[in-house]
PDB file of C-alpha atoms and ligand atoms in Angstrom:
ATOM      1  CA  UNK A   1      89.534  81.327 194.472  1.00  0.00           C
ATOM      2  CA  UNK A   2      89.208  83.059 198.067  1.00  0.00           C
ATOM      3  CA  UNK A   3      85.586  83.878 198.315  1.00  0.00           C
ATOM      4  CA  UNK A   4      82.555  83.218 195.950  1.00  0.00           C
ATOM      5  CA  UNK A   5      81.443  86.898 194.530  1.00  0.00           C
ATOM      6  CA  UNK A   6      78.193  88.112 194.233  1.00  0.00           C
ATOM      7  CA  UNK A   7      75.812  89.300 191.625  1.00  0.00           C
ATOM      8  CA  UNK A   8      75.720  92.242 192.343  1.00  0.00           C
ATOM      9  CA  UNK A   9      79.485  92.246 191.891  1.00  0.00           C
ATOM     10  CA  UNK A  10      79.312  90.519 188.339  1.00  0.00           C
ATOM     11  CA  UNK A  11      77.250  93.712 187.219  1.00  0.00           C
ATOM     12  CA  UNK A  12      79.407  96.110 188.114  1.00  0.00           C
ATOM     13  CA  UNK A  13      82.958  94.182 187.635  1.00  0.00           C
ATOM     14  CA  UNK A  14      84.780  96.001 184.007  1.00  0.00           C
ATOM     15  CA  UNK A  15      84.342  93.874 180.774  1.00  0.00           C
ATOM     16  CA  UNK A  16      87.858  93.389 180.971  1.00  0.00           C
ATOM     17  CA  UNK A  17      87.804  91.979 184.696  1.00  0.00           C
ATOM     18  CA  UNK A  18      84.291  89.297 183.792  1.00  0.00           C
ATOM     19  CA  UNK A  19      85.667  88.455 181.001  1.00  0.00           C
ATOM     20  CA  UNK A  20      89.175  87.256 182.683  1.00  0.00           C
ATOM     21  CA  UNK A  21      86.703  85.722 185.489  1.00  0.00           C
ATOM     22  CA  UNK A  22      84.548  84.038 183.606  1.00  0.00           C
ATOM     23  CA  UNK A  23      87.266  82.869 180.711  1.00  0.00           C
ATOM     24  CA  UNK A  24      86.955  78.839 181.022  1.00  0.00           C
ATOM     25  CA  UNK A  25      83.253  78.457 182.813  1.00  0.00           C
ATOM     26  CA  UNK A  26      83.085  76.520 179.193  1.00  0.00           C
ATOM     27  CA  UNK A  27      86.260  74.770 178.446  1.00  0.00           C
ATOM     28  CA  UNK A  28      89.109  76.918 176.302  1.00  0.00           C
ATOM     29  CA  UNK A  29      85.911  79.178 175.225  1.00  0.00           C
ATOM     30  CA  UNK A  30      86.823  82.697 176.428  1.00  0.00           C
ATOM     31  CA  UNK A  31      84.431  83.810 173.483  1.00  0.00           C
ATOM     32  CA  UNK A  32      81.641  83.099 175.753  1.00  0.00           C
ATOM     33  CA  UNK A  33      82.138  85.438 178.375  1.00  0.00           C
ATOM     34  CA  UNK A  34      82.840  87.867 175.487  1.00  0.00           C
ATOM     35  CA  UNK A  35      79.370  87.577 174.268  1.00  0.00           C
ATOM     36  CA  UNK A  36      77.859  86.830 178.296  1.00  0.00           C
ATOM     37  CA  UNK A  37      78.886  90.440 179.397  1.00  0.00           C
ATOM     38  CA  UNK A  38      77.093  92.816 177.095  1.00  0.00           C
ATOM     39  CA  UNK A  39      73.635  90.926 178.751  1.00  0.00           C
ATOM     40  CA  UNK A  40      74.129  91.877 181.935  1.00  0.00           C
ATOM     41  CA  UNK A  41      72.640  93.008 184.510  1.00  0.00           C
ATOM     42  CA  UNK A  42      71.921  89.322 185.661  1.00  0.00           C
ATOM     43  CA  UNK A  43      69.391  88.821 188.669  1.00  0.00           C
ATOM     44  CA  UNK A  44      70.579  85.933 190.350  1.00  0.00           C
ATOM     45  CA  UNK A  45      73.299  83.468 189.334  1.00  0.00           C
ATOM     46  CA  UNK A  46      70.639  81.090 187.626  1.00  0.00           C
ATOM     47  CA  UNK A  47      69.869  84.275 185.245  1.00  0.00           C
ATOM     48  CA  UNK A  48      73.395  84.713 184.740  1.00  0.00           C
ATOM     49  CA  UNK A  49      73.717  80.412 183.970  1.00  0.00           C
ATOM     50  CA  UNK A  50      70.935  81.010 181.185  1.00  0.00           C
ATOM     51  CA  UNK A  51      72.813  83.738 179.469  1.00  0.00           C
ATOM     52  CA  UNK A  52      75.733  81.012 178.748  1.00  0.00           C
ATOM     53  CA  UNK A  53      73.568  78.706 177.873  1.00  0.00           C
ATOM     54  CA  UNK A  54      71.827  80.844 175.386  1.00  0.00           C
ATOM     55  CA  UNK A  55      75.335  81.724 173.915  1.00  0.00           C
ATOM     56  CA  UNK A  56      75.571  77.730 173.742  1.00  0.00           C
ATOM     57  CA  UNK A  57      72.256  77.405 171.708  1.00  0.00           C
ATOM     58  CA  UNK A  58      72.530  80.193 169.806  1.00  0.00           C
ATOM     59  CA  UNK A  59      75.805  79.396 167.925  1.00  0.00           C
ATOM     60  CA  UNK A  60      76.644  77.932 164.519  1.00  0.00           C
ATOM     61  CA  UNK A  61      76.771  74.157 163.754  1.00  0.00           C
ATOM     62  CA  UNK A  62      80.328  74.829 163.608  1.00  0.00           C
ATOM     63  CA  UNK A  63      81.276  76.549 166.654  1.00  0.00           C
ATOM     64  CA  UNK A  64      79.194  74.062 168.513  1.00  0.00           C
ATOM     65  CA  UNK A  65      81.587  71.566 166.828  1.00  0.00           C
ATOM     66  CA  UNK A  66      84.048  73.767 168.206  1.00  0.00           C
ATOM     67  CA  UNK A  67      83.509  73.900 171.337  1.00  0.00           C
ATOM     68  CA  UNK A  68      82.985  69.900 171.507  1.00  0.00           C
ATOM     69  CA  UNK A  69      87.092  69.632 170.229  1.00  0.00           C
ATOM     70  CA  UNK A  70      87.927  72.012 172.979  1.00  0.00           C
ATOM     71  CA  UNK A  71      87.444  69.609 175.762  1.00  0.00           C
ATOM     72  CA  UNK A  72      90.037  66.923 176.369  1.00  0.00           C
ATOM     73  CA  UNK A  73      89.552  63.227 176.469  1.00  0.00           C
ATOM     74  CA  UNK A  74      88.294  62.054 180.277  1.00  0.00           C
ATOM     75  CA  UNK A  75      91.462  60.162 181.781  1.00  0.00           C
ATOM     76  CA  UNK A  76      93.389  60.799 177.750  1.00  0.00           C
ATOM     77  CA  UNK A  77      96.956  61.815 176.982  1.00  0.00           C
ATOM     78  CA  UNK A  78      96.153  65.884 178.489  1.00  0.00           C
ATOM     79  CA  UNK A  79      95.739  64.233 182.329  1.00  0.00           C
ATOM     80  CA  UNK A  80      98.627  61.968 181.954  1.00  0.00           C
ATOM     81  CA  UNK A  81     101.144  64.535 180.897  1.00  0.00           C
ATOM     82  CA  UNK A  82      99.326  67.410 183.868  1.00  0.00           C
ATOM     83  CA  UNK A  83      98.282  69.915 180.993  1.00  0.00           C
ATOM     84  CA  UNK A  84      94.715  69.851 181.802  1.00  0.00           C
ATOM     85  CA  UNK A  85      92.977  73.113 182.540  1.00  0.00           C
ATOM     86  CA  UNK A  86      92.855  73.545 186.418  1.00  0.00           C
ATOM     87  CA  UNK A  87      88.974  72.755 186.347  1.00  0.00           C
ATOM     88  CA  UNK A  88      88.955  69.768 184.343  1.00  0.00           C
ATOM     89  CA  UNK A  89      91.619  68.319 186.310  1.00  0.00           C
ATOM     90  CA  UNK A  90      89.439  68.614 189.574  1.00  0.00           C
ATOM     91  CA  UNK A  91      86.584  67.216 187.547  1.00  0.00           C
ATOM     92  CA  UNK A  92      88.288  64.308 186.073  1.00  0.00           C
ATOM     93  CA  UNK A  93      89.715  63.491 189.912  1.00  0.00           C
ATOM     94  CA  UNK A  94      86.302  63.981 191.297  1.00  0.00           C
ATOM     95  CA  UNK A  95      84.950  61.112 189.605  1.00  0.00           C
ATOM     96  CA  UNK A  96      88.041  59.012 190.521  1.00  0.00           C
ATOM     97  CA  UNK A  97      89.371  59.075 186.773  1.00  0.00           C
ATOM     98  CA  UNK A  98      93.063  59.949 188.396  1.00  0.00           C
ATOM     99  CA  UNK A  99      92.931  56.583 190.624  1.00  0.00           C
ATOM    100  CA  UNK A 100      91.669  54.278 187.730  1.00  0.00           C
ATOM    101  CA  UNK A 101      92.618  50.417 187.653  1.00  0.00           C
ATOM    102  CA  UNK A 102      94.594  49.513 184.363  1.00  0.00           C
ATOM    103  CA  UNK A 103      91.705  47.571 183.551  1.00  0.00           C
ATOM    104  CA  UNK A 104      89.080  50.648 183.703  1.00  0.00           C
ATOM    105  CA  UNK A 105      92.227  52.718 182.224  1.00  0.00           C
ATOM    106  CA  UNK A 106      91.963  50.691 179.068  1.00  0.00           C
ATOM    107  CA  UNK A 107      88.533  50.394 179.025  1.00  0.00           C
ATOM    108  CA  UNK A 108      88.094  53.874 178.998  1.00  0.00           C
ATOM    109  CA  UNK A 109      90.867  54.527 176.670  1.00  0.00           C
ATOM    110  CA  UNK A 110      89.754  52.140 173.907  1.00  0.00           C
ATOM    111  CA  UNK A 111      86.259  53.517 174.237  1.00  0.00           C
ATOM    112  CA  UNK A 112      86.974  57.173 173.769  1.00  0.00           C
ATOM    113  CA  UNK A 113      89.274  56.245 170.764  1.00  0.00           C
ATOM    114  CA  UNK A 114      86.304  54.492 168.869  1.00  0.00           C
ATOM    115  CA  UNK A 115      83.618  56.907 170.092  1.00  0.00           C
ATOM    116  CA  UNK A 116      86.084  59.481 168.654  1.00  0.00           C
ATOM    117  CA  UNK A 117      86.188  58.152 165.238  1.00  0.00           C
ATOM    118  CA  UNK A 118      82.730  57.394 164.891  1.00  0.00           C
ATOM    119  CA  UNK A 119      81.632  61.163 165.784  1.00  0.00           C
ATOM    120  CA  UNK A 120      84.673  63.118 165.413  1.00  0.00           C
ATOM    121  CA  UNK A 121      85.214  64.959 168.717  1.00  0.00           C
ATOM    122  CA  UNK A 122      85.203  63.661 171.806  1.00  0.00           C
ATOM    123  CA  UNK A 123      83.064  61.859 174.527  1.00  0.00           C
ATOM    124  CA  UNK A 124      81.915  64.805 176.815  1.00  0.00           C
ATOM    125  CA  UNK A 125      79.911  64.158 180.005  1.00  0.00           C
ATOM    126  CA  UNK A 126      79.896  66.139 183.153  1.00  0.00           C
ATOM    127  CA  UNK A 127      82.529  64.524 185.564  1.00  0.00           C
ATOM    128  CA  UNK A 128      81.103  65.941 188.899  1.00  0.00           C
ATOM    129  CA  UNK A 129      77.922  64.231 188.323  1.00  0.00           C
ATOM    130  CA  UNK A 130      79.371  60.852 187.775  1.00  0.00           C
ATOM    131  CA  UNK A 131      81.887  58.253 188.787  1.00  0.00           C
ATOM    132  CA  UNK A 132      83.862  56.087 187.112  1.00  0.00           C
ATOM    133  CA  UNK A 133      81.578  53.070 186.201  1.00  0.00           C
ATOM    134  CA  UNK A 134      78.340  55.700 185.025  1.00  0.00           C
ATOM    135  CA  UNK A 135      81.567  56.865 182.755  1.00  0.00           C
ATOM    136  CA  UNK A 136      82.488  54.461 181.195  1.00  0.00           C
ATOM    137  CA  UNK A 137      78.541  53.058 180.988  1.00  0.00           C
ATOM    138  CA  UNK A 138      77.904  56.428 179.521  1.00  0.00           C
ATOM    139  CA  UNK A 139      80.739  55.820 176.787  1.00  0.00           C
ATOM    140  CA  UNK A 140      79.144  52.175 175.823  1.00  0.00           C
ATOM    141  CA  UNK A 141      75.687  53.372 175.452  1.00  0.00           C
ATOM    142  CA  UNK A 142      76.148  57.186 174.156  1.00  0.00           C
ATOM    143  CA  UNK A 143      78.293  55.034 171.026  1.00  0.00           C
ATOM    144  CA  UNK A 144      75.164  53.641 169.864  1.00  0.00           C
ATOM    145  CA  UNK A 145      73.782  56.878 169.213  1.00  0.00           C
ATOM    146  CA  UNK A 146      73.419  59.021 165.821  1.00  0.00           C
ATOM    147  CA  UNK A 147      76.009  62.109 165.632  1.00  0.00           C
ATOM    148  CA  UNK A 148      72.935  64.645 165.653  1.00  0.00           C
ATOM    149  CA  UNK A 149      71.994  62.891 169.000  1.00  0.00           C
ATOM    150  CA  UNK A 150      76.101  63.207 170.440  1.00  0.00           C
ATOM    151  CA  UNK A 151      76.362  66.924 169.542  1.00  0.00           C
ATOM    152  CA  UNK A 152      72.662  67.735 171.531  1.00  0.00           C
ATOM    153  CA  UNK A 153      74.209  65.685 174.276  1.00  0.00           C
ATOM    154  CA  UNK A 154      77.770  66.630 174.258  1.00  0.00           C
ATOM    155  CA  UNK A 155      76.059  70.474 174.501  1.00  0.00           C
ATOM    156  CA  UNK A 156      73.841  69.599 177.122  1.00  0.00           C
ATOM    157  CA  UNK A 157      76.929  68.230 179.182  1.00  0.00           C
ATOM    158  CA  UNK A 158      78.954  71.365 178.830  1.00  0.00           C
ATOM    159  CA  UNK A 159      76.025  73.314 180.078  1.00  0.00           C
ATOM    160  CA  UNK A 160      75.880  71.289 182.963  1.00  0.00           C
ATOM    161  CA  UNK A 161      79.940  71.495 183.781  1.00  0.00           C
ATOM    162  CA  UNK A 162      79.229  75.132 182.673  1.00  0.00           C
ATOM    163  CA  UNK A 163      77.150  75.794 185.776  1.00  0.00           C
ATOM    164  CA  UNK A 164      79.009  74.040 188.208  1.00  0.00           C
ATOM    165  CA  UNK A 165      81.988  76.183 187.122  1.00  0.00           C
ATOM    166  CA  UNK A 166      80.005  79.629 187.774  1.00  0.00           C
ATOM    167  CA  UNK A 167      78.764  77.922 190.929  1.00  0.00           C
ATOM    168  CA  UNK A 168      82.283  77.494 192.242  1.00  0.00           C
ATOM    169  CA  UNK A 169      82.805  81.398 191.783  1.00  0.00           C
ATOM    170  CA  UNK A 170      79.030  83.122 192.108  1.00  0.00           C
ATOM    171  CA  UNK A 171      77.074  83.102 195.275  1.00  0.00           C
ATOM    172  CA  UNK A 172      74.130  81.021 194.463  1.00  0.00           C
ATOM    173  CA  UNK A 173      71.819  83.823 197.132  1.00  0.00           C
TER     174      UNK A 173
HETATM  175  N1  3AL B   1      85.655  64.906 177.896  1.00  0.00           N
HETATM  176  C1  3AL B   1      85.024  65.497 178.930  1.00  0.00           C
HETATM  177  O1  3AL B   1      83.897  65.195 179.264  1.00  0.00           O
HETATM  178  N2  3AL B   1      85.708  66.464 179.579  1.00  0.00           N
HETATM  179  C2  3AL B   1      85.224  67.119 180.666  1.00  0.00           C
HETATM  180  N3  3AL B   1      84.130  66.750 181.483  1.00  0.00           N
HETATM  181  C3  3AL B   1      84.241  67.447 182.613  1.00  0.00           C
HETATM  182  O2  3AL B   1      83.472  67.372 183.557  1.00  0.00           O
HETATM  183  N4  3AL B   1      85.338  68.244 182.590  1.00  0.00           N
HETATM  184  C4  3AL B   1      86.001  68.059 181.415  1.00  0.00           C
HETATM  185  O3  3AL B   1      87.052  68.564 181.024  1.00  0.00           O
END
């Protein structure tokens, strides 16, 4: 994107022109920004954070679900083949994940598979906060929890990835 836009610019883009904008600041969830525009005005960009995170709270058990099976495995079949969403592929290379070893490659691959099948979608955790050992530490311990626990967690992750998103095209003023 050229330059970061402002608020004031959000408020007054067309429906049709936020919701195109703001189409993936939650992975392969253009629904969001659906529901995000009717609340505007926002006042600053951490007002206009809080409205997709209140879309994230506010939904069923099942779109929540949703939501969770949206996002594709860190360093999984999507990055190999290059059919990741542009963000998640500058995620996933921020925290190294496209320069693994094939040890940590396995490691990580083995470990998504069983978290997987225990809780049915897949490991989520914001990328551009972490590296590749807090990763894969992340997948050992987060295994241990109940699936209750994982969906909080997984939700709590796509806020944060959420925000980063928006930061990369508000200006945080
Ligand atoms: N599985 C998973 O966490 N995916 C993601 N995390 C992130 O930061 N970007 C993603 O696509």
């Amino acid at each position: 994107m050229e330059g970061l836009i402002s608020i004031s610019e959000v408020n007054s883009m067309n429906d049709e022109r936020f919701e195109w904008v703001f189409r993936n600041v939650i992975e392969l969830c253009s629904e969001a920004a659906a529901h995000v525009k009717h609340m505007r005005p926002f006042k600053d960009v951490t007002d206009l954070c809080a409205a997709f995170y209140k879309y994230l709270n506010e939904v069923s058990y099942e779109e929540k679900l949703k939501v969770l099976m949206s996002h594709p495995d860190l360093a999984g079949r999507l990055a190999a083949q290059g059919e990741l969403t542009q963000e998640s592929a500058s995620e996933q290379q921020s925290a190294g994940l496209s320069d693994l070893s094939n040890a940590q490659k396995a490691i990580i691959d083995s470990s998504n598979k069983r978290y997987k099948e225990k809780f049915g979608f897949p490991f989520i955790i914001c990328a551009r906060e972490n590296k590749v050992q807090s990763i894969i530490d992340g997948l050992n311990l987060r295994y241990g929890n109940t699936r209750d626990e994982e969906i909080n967690i997984g939700i709590n992750e796509v806020k944060k990835i959420c925000k980063l998103r928006i930061l990369d095209i508000v200006k945080n003023e």
